[in-house]
C-alpha positions as a printed NumPy array, in Angstrom:
array([[158.666, 169.662,  90.49 ],
       [157.644, 167.231,  93.225],
       [157.745, 163.523,  92.329],
       [154.517, 161.544,  92.455],
       [154.704, 159.002,  95.281],
       [152.642, 155.817,  95.363],
       [150.571, 155.437,  98.507],
       [150.364, 152.166, 100.405],
       [146.697, 151.855,  99.392],
       [147.644, 152.134,  95.721],
       [150.417, 149.567,  96.05 ],
       [148.152, 147.177,  97.96 ],
       [145.361, 147.517,  95.405],
       [147.72 , 146.828,  92.476],
       [149.1  , 143.753,  94.25 ],
       [145.57 , 142.559,  94.98 ],
       [144.509, 143.088,  91.353],
       [147.702, 141.418,  90.126],
       [146.984, 138.321,  92.229],
       [143.446, 138.156,  90.831],
       [144.558, 138.564,  87.225],
       [147.282, 135.947,  87.631],
       [144.963, 133.283,  88.994],
       [146.213, 133.348,  92.612],
       [142.668, 133.279,  93.959],
       [143.539, 132.024,  97.44 ],
       [146.338, 134.541,  97.85 ],
       [144.186, 137.415,  96.559],
       [141.399, 136.555,  98.984],
       [143.796, 136.38 , 101.949],
       [145.761, 139.493, 100.972],
       [142.578, 141.487, 100.355],
       [141.251, 140.582, 103.787],
       [144.475, 141.412, 105.607],
       [144.907, 144.828, 103.977],
       [141.17 , 145.641, 104.191],
       [140.944, 146.125, 100.443],
       [137.164, 146.58 , 100.52 ],
       [137.576, 149.896, 102.329],
       [140.327, 151.073,  99.998],
       [139.415, 154.525,  98.534],
       [140.368, 153.447,  95.002],
       [137.859, 152.997,  92.195],
       [138.773, 149.623,  90.702],
       [137.238, 150.496,  87.334],
       [139.875, 153.214,  86.899],
       [142.769, 150.786,  87.346],
       [143.695, 149.182,  83.994],
       [144.539, 145.47 ,  83.771],
       [148.205, 144.685,  84.373],
       [148.839, 147.943,  86.259],
       [151.435, 146.453,  88.601],
       [153.317, 144.806,  85.73 ],
       [153.26 , 148.08 ,  83.777],
       [154.818, 149.94 ,  86.704],
       [157.471, 147.25 ,  87.14 ],
       [158.321, 147.125,  83.438],
       [158.62 , 150.903,  83.215],
       [160.798, 150.826,  86.326],
       [163.075, 148.255,  84.673],
       [163.336, 150.429,  81.562],
       [164.316, 153.394,  83.734],
       [166.953, 151.297,  85.536],
       [168.386, 150.181,  82.196],
       [168.705, 153.786,  81.042],
       [170.233, 154.748,  84.37 ],
       [172.663, 151.815,  84.213],
       [173.82 , 152.73 ,  80.71 ],
       [174.397, 156.334,  81.717],
       [176.348, 155.391,  84.845],
       [178.448, 152.745,  83.067],
       [178.854, 154.795,  79.854],
       [177.635, 151.927,  77.701],
       [177.133, 152.537,  73.971],
       [173.6  , 152.156,  72.681],
       [174.912, 149.695,  70.057],
       [176.022, 147.274,  72.781],
       [173.759, 144.691,  74.349],
       [173.841, 143.744,  78.007],
       [173.122, 140.129,  78.827],
       [171.6  , 139.903,  82.285],
       [171.331, 136.614,  84.135],
       [168.786, 138.29 ,  86.4  ],
       [166.868, 141.566,  86.323],
       [168.214, 142.254,  89.824],
       [171.652, 142.891,  88.321],
       [170.253, 146.274,  87.32 ],
       [170.512, 147.233,  90.986],
       [174.279, 146.608,  91.037],
       [176.524, 149.695,  91.178],
       [178.075, 148.783,  87.821],
       [177.716, 146.124,  85.121],
       [180.516, 143.518,  84.98 ],
       [182.407, 143.652,  81.715],
       [181.697, 140.013,  80.937],
       [178.004, 140.928,  80.612],
       [178.725, 143.077,  77.538],
       [178.831, 141.486,  74.112],
       [178.88 , 142.69 ,  70.535],
       [175.553, 142.408,  68.775],
       [175.529, 139.457,  66.378],
       [173.251, 139.585,  63.345],
       [172.631, 135.986,  62.238],
       [172.472, 135.07 ,  58.59 ],
       [169.084, 134.363,  57.042],
       [169.862, 130.658,  56.634],
       [170.799, 130.462,  60.306],
       [167.468, 132.01 ,  61.249],
       [165.576, 129.45 ,  59.18 ],
       [167.611, 126.63 ,  60.678],
       [167.064, 127.882,  64.209],
       [163.302, 127.846,  63.671],
       [163.361, 124.271,  62.428],
       [165.802, 122.971,  65.042],
       [165.588, 125.141,  68.183],
       [167.88 , 122.884,  70.19 ],
       [170.797, 121.475,  68.2  ],
       [172.058, 119.55 ,  71.176],
       [169.045, 117.236,  71.121],
       [168.621, 116.91 ,  67.363],
       [170.093, 113.432,  67.327],
       [167.176, 112.19 ,  69.44 ],
       [164.385, 112.943,  66.979],
       [163.66 , 109.307,  66.312],
       [164.114, 108.118,  69.869],
       [161.15 , 106.825,  71.826],
       [159.487, 109.379,  74.061],
       [158.863, 106.904,  76.87 ],
       [160.612, 105.019,  79.599],
       [159.225, 101.807,  80.985],
       [158.713, 101.327,  84.687],
       [161.526,  98.822,  84.836],
       [164.139, 101.187,  83.456],
       [163.519, 104.893,  83.914],
       [166.645, 106.912,  83.002],
       [167.624, 110.076,  84.763],
       [166.643, 113.178,  82.819],
       [167.34 , 116.846,  83.185],
       [164.681, 119.394,  82.284],
       [165.287, 123.124,  82.084],
       [163.179, 126.122,  81.228],
       [163.614, 129.828,  80.621],
       [160.255, 130.923,  81.915],
       [160.193, 132.985,  85.069],
       [157.01 , 131.549,  86.474],
       [153.673, 129.89 ,  85.933],
       [150.068, 130.421,  86.831],
       [146.726, 128.69 ,  86.557],
       [143.181, 129.23 ,  87.639],
       [144.062, 128.07 ,  91.149],
       [147.494, 126.382,  91.402],
       [150.955, 127.77 ,  90.775],
       [154.52 , 126.578,  90.779],
       [157.981, 127.483,  89.638],
       [158.953, 125.563,  86.522],
       [162.697, 125.302,  87.035],
       [163.311, 121.576,  87.403],
       [167.031, 121.101,  87.16 ],
       [167.104, 118.306,  89.714],
       [167.003, 114.753,  88.44 ],
       [163.955, 112.609,  89.043],
       [164.408, 109.587,  91.219],
       [165.488, 106.429,  89.46 ],
       [163.742, 104.212,  91.966],
       [161.468, 101.827,  90.102],
       [157.752, 102.013,  90.448],
       [157.598,  98.675,  92.188],
       [159.419, 100.177,  95.146],
       [157.968, 103.694,  95.014],
       [154.338, 102.61 ,  94.464],
       [153.396, 100.897,  97.7  ],
       [150.33 ,  98.947,  98.736],
       [148.633,  99.906, 101.958],
       [149.439,  96.408, 103.215],
       [153.097,  97.391, 103.379],
       [154.314,  99.922, 105.911],
       [155.991, 102.756, 104.038],
       [157.143, 106.185, 105.106],
       [155.049, 109.029, 103.722],
       [157.692, 111.669, 104.339],
       [159.336, 113.225, 101.298],
       [162.728, 114.303, 102.583],
       [164.017, 117.426, 100.929],
       [160.634, 118.55 ,  99.619],
       [160.203, 122.33 ,  99.911],
       [157.662, 123.461, 102.486],
       [155.667, 125.298,  99.826],
       [156.283, 126.088,  96.198],
       [157.249, 129.636,  95.332],
       [154.289, 131.313,  93.653],
       [154.999, 133.275,  90.484],
       [153.025, 134.319,  87.423],
       [152.846, 133.742,  83.707],
       [152.385, 137.485,  83.139],
       [156.176, 137.7  ,  83.372],
       [156.514, 134.859,  80.91 ],
       [159.314, 135.231,  78.337],
       [159.003, 134.376,  74.677],
       [160.533, 130.899,  74.524],
       [160.986, 127.962,  72.226],
       [160.4  , 124.672,  74.067],
       [163.665, 123.007,  75.046],
       [162.401, 119.65 ,  73.863],
       [161.267, 120.851,  70.439],
       [163.825, 118.706,  68.585],
       [162.616, 115.582,  70.353],
       [159.167, 115.86 ,  68.854],
       [159.865, 113.345,  66.11 ],
       [159.655, 113.619,  62.333],
       [157.955, 116.513,  60.567],
       [154.957, 114.261,  59.852],
       [154.183, 114.236,  63.603],
       [153.959, 118.032,  63.884],
       [150.472, 119.377,  63.212],
       [150.719, 122.299,  60.732],
       [148.98 , 125.613,  61.33 ],
       [146.629, 125.168,  58.378],
       [144.977, 122.213,  60.135],
       [144.375, 124.167,  63.348],
       [141.193, 126.142,  63.987],
       [141.865, 129.168,  66.218],
       [138.844, 130.462,  68.096],
       [139.571, 134.073,  69.004],
       [137.521, 136.482,  71.076],
       [138.481, 136.043,  74.72 ],
       [140.467, 138.977,  76.13 ],
       [142.026, 137.177,  79.097],
       [143.347, 133.743,  80.055],
       [141.088, 130.89 ,  78.942],
       [141.015, 128.526,  81.903],
       [138.629, 125.802,  80.813],
       [137.035, 124.239,  77.74 ],
       [134.59 , 121.38 ,  77.274],
       [132.908, 119.725,  74.296],
       [129.158, 119.191,  74.256],
       [128.664, 115.433,  74.849],
       [125.68 , 115.244,  72.482],
       [126.913, 117.564,  69.714],
       [130.516, 116.804,  68.803],
       [131.026, 120.103,  66.96 ],
       [129.977, 122.394,  69.854],
       [132.598, 123.614,  72.312],
       [132.309, 125.782,  75.431],
       [135.158, 127.846,  76.909],
       [135.522, 129.915,  80.085],
       [137.881, 132.821,  80.654],
       [139.219, 135.401,  83.061],
       [137.453, 138.038,  80.966],
       [134.209, 137.205,  82.827],
       [132.666, 135.413,  79.859],
       [132.032, 131.909,  78.667],
       [131.587, 131.232,  74.973],
       [129.808, 128.547,  72.985],
       [131.402, 127.8  ,  69.632],
       [129.59 , 125.775,  66.968],
       [132.061, 124.611,  64.336],
       [130.714, 123.958,  60.818],
       [130.846, 120.232,  60.013],
       [133.411, 118.992,  57.525],
       [135.614, 122.105,  57.702],
       [139.132, 122.422,  59.118],
       [141.556, 125.238,  59.836],
       [140.436, 128.826,  59.325],
       [137.32 , 127.705,  57.404],
       [135.974, 126.073,  60.578],
       [135.954, 129.266,  62.678],
       [132.363, 130.071,  63.767],
       [131.209, 133.486,  62.587],
       [129.047, 134.314,  65.609],
       [129.941, 132.455,  68.804],
       [127.498, 132.777,  71.691],
       [128.93 , 134.961,  74.474],
       [127.744, 134.282,  78.023],
       [128.371, 137.429,  80.074],
       [128.943, 136.976,  83.806],
       [129.483, 140.636,  84.674],
       [126.738, 143.119,  85.452],
       [126.775, 146.356,  83.487],
       [126.13 , 148.431,  86.601],
       [129.166, 147.176,  88.525],
       [131.44 , 146.043,  85.729],
       [132.804, 142.53 ,  85.229],
       [135.363, 142.465,  88.01 ],
       [135.796, 139.336,  90.136],
       [133.613, 137.247,  87.82 ],
       [136.288, 135.117,  86.154],
       [134.784, 131.893,  84.808],
       [136.795, 129.276,  86.67 ],
       [134.937, 126.089,  85.737],
       [132.167, 124.788,  83.498],
       [130.458, 121.485,  82.708],
       [127.853, 120.228,  80.214],
       [124.901, 118.121,  81.328],
       [124.887, 114.574,  79.97 ],
       [122.237, 115.348,  77.354],
       [124.168, 118.406,  76.168],
       [121.173, 120.724,  76.638],
       [122.457, 122.643,  79.67 ],
       [125.781, 124.281,  80.473],
       [126.751, 125.101,  84.059],
       [129.423, 127.701,  84.799],
       [131.13 , 128.601,  88.058],
       [132.874, 131.891,  88.657],
       [135.004, 133.832,  91.073],
       [131.986, 135.746,  92.386],
       [130.783, 132.534,  94.077],
       [127.789, 132.053,  91.782],
       [126.901, 129.075,  89.628],
       [124.882, 129.753,  86.496],
       [122.913, 127.391,  84.291],
       [122.525, 128.198,  80.596],
       [120.814, 126.503,  77.681],
       [122.928, 125.263,  74.782],
       [121.624, 128.338,  72.911],
       [123.09 , 130.713,  75.496],
       [119.958, 131.592,  77.46 ],
       [120.528, 132.076,  81.197],
       [118.073, 129.797,  83.022],
       [119.017, 130.498,  86.64 ],
       [121.738, 131.801,  88.954],
       [122.612, 129.716,  92.006],
       [123.807, 132.008,  94.768],
       [124.707, 130.343,  98.064],
       [128.49 , 130.032,  98.149],
       [130.454, 132.749,  99.927],
       [133.628, 132.358,  97.908],
       [134.888, 131.505,  94.408],
       [133.707, 128.221,  92.861],
       [136.561, 126.016,  91.673],
       [134.735, 122.845,  90.646],
       [131.334, 122.111,  89.146],
       [129.894, 118.731,  88.038],
       [126.547, 117.406,  86.797],
       [125.428, 113.982,  87.939],
       [124.69 , 111.473,  85.211],
       [120.916, 111.877,  85.508],
       [121.208, 115.643,  85.068],
       [118.892, 116.503,  87.965],
       [121.609, 117.58 ,  90.421],
       [124.565, 119.925,  90.094],
       [127.516, 119.656,  92.503],
       [129.786, 122.628,  93.296],
       [132.894, 123.087,  95.445],
       [134.042, 126.465,  96.747],
       [136.718, 128.404,  98.574],
       [134.166, 128.854, 101.38 ],
       [135.111, 125.29 , 102.512],
       [131.783, 123.797, 101.428],
       [130.242, 121.684,  98.677],
       [126.633, 122.136,  97.587],
       [124.259, 119.825,  95.743],
       [121.743, 121.92 ,  93.787],
       [118.299, 120.783,  92.71 ],
       [118.256, 121.996,  89.128],
       [114.481, 121.777,  88.697],
       [113.837, 124.217,  91.556],
       [117.161, 126.119,  91.357],
       [117.585, 125.587,  95.092],
       [120.051, 124.048,  97.53 ],
       [119.353, 120.367,  98.027],
       [122.071, 119.939, 100.65 ],
       [125.25 , 121.747, 101.737],
       [128.264, 119.854, 103.121],
       [130.806, 121.595, 105.348],
       [133.274, 119.091, 106.815],
       [136.353, 120.621, 105.204],
       [138.409, 123.135, 107.189],
       [139.902, 124.834, 104.116],
       [138.928, 125.628, 100.486],
       [137.338, 122.816,  98.491],
       [139.334, 122.342,  95.296],
       [137.569, 119.52 ,  93.459],
       [134.382, 117.432,  93.482],
       [133.371, 114.315,  91.557],
       [130.219, 112.174,  91.403],
       [130.479, 108.453,  92.077],
       [126.879, 107.871,  90.986],
       [123.702, 109.951,  90.956],
       [123.612, 110.407,  94.752],
       [127.161, 109.744,  96.027],
       [130.182, 111.962,  95.477],
       [133.641, 112.898,  96.788],
       [135.303, 116.209,  97.653],
       [138.927, 117.226,  98.264],
       [140.506, 120.27 ,  99.834],
       [143.612, 122.197, 100.739],
       [143.109, 120.72 , 104.23 ],
       [144.634, 117.471, 102.821],
       [141.389, 115.541, 103.361],
       [139.046, 113.659, 101.037],
       [135.403, 113.066, 101.999],
       [132.832, 110.776, 100.4  ],
       [129.19 , 111.813, 100.919],
       [125.766, 110.447, 100.16 ],
       [122.916, 112.81 ,  99.482],
       [120.503, 112.897, 102.398],
       [123.109, 111.976, 104.999],
       [124.861, 114.602, 107.107],
       [128.082, 112.764, 107.967],
       [130.581, 111.523, 105.365],
       [130.551, 107.864, 104.379],
       [134.34 , 107.951, 104.289],
       [137.095, 110.34 , 105.363],
       [140.316, 109.511, 103.546],
       [143.46 , 110.896, 105.215],
       [146.995, 110.288, 104.008],
       [148.079, 113.162, 101.802],
       [150.629, 115.527, 103.344],
       [149.698, 118.615, 101.335],
       [146.824, 120.125,  99.365],
       [144.745, 117.608,  97.408],
       [144.344, 119.101,  93.947],
       [142.041, 116.672,  92.137],
       [139.944, 113.545,  92.631],
       [138.366, 111.176,  90.086],
       [136.239, 108.041,  90.407],
       [137.069, 105.255,  87.974],
       [134.321, 104.432,  85.421],
       [132.839, 101.66 ,  87.592],
       [132.847, 103.816,  90.742],
       [134.863, 101.256,  92.719],
       [138.121, 103.222,  93.053],
       [138.846, 106.873,  93.76 ],
       [142.105, 108.464,  92.552],
       [143.597, 111.585,  94.133],
       [146.646, 113.746,  93.525],
       [148.394, 116.265,  95.715],
       [151.091, 118.857,  96.224],
       [152.907, 116.183,  98.262],
       [154.136, 114.731,  94.913],
       [151.939, 111.607,  95.218],
       [148.869, 110.109,  93.609],
       [146.822, 107.657,  95.63 ],
       [144.119, 105.087,  94.916],
       [141.328, 104.618,  97.471],
       [138.598, 102.023,  97.871],
       [135.352, 102.293,  99.822],
       [136.195,  98.864, 101.281],
       [139.158, 100.104, 103.325],
       [140.276, 103.22 , 105.157],
       [143.876, 103.334, 103.929],
       [144.842, 103.875, 100.313],
       [145.126, 100.86 ,  98.027],
       [148.112, 102.263,  96.119],
       [150.484, 105.133,  96.858],
       [152.244, 106.27 ,  93.671],
       [155.469, 108.169,  94.434],
       [157.341, 108.489,  91.151],
       [156.711, 112.18 ,  90.492],
       [159.276, 114.682,  91.782],
       [157.016, 117.724,  91.967],
       [153.383, 118.608,  92.632],
       [150.747, 116.606,  90.732],
       [148.078, 118.907,  89.358],
       [145.578, 116.567,  87.732],
       [144.662, 112.935,  87.117],
       [142.379, 111.18 ,  84.625],
       [141.066, 107.627,  84.226],
       [140.896, 105.996,  80.815],
       [137.307, 105.399,  79.573],
       [137.932, 101.655,  79.505],
       [137.228,  98.616,  81.658],
       [134.027,  97.702,  83.547],
       [131.289, 100.315,  83.319],
       [132.394, 101.606,  79.894],
       [131.831, 100.837,  76.217],
       [135.144,  98.97 ,  76.25 ],
       [134.778,  96.544,  79.191],
       [137.463,  94.161,  77.942],
       [140.191,  96.806,  77.878],
       [142.293,  97.449,  80.966],
       [141.631, 100.699,  82.802],
       [144.677, 102.915,  83.466],
       [145.278, 106.2  ,  85.287],
       [147.212, 109.193,  83.941],
       [148.814, 111.779,  86.243],
       [150.225, 115.164,  85.175],
       [152.815, 116.983,  87.243],
       [154.829, 120.163,  87.626],
       [157.917, 117.955,  87.067],
       [156.982, 118.186,  83.345],
       [156.096, 114.49 ,  83.065],
       [152.971, 112.427,  82.625],
       [152.806, 108.937,  84.054],
       [150.438, 106.133,  83.095],
       [149.682, 103.739,  85.932],
       [148.48 , 100.15 ,  86.074],
       [146.112, 100.214,  89.056],
       [145.765,  96.433,  89.174],
       [149.428,  95.831,  89.981],
       [150.274,  99.309,  91.248],
       [153.079, 100.101,  88.829],
       [154.022, 102.788,  86.35 ],
       [153.587, 101.57 ,  82.777],
       [155.056, 104.602,  81.008],
       [156.656, 107.9  ,  81.887],
       [156.016, 110.461,  79.136],
       [158.869, 112.957,  79.164],
       [158.585, 115.204,  76.108],
       [157.27 , 118.291,  77.923],
       [159.736, 120.793,  79.393],
       [157.416, 122.741,  81.721],
       [154.595, 121.902,  84.167],
       [151.779, 119.822,  82.685],
       [148.371, 121.182,  83.662],
       [145.955, 118.989,  81.743],
       [145.575, 115.508,  80.279],
       [142.607, 113.889,  78.533],
       [141.945, 110.427,  77.096],
       [140.271, 109.951,  73.73 ],
       [136.768, 108.404,  73.945],
       [138.106, 104.975,  72.948],
       [141.034, 105.195,  75.383],
       [143.643, 104.692,  72.659],
       [145.192, 108.161,  72.878],
       [146.11 , 110.665,  75.566],
       [146.327, 114.423,  74.961],
       [148.469, 116.601,  77.233],
       [148.916, 120.363,  77.545],
       [151.781, 122.178,  79.233],
       [153.219, 125.596,  79.943],
       [155.885, 124.787,  77.33 ],
       [153.157, 125.659,  74.766],
       [153.06 , 122.126,  73.372],
       [149.981, 120.001,  72.882],
       [151.097, 116.378,  72.658],
       [149.035, 113.34 ,  71.663],
       [150.362, 109.98 ,  72.846],
       [149.574, 106.355,  72.109],
       [148.347, 104.714,  75.317],
       [149.308, 101.229,  74.056],
       [153.053, 101.936,  73.892],
       [153.494, 105.488,  75.262],
       [154.893, 106.863,  72.001],
       [154.31 , 110.417,  70.851],
       [151.911, 110.382,  67.906],
       [151.31 , 114.059,  67.108],
       [152.23 , 117.438,  68.5  ],
       [151.308, 121.073,  68.039],
       [153.391, 124.067,  69.141],
       [151.007, 126.843,  70.128],
       [151.368, 130.517,  70.976],
       [150.942, 130.319,  74.739],
       [150.69 , 128.257,  77.878],
       [148.015, 125.558,  77.965],
       [145.529, 125.353,  80.833],
       [143.159, 122.689,  79.49 ],
       [142.826, 120.015,  76.782],
       [139.749, 117.949,  75.903],
       [138.454, 115.513,  73.239],
       [135.044, 115.658,  71.595],
       [132.677, 112.704,  71.9  ],
       [133.547, 111.248,  68.491],
       [137.289, 111.402,  69.096],
       [138.157, 113.317,  65.935],
       [138.846, 116.723,  67.521],
       [141.031, 117.951,  70.379],
       [140.608, 121.42 ,  71.9  ],
       [143.209, 123.285,  73.96 ],
       [143.236, 126.631,  75.782],
       [146.303, 128.717,  74.894],
       [147.106, 131.915,  76.81 ],
       [149.983, 134.354,  76.321],
       [149.836, 137.503,  78.452],
       [152.806, 139.075,  76.67 ],
       [151.303, 139.026,  73.167],
       [147.738, 139.128,  74.548],
       [146.781, 136.016,  72.593],
       [144.065, 134.044,  74.371],
       [142.939, 131.412,  71.903],
       [141.046, 128.157,  71.978],
       [142.628, 125.939,  69.349],
       [140.887, 122.944,  67.793],
       [142.961, 120.228,  66.138],
       [141.369, 117.774,  63.741],
       [142.768, 114.353,  64.641],
       [141.722, 112.771,  61.328],
       [144.5  , 114.461,  59.361]])
């Protein structure tokens, strides 16, 4: 019997599909173009999700069987591999063999309560380090790789963060400081969460007393998505209505019954917003971003097919905005709700006139994909890109008002402070920077993180907010597994939050600015006190977290959990009142 041989077209198509499913949108686009995937004679609808992983896993199983036969290993013996590549060795070293140990029931219960005995003595220790004395820490992980809707990084962070204080690492533009990070890798190795192992977070015993851990009965799990949930957002006018967007080509609107918690709060009939056409399937229509209008009556979604869609809060599709020639990664309403701003892989940003469902103006100064956009006011906004540049535009003007240069790698996110006087940015160059329209160079250059910074958020405090007498602070979340809270007046790090053990992909302030929620690939949702940086509550979920957000009344926190191994793609809602 002749063996079935995979053709190069089949291998290329599985790699292309794998990159799409894993969130490597840039890589999939580039790879598909180079291998001419559009002319591939393969019907994509006949290729099941996870095909490449299935082939690899079955290949590993075959190698294990082959290895046991060659090495004459008993089926009752386990082999402990440090790496799957050891299966390719001619024989298994004897030290890899060990007798199977069956733990006692009490040991199993103990291991669930205290996953890491080595750190159990630290349960009452503070979870913060002040900027004046930041100790060296070591963070490890057993995951093989991470993924998100657009950014990826390895999560092995065995190196120690720098102990240089923030007063020397955070530099004003008035001081001449080198912007070169010696020893920084040229580009992070891109891997995927589809290979993610079942793990218990390494820092689980540092979470504090049992009163701090949110029990399962107080968590509402919204199930229905069949792929990674990338984004979620609460309706600003209705604090019990939540929208979520997923790689399954749908967005969903969930209306939680008031006064209920846990399983009783699960909506019976969520509204499903389909982005795929029945005639061509739902491929390449992953919902990558979404945003509610200020009045809560309209929901805008952006997807991988390059289209923006506007829906009513009841799920009715009002219009489809089709001008971009690549996936949309960022979408924002202005405060007035008459314009929608989108940023795309096609290097451009577009301001849409919602009333006429037409392009008001398209901006094309970037030379690479646009990753994020943010309104300063109703007519002025900023964009950032993988070209390392940040542009500030005003509607009606062709040329940018400002072109901020200074980052040495992709700029992942930008945010205006509540008063619109300062713009924060974060990058793969390990830095966060503060910019002002009054000067060309950055006001502050924060250099305390030791890996890529994925996102930043301002606190809803200070001038221009409901809490004008409270100081405004900035939070940054990084692949170094830490969150840092910055004082932008004096340019120093107030707190370094170090309880996560894997990359942190999302942070969100409560509406009053008193608390900060964070979500990580270590499957932990943490809630911190902004006043002193202490960990207040935590929840250990079933998968990696892509997004966290608070509702407008500050009593609920939502988080997107995704686990490709167990195929659990849940949006979890935690009631902060209990």
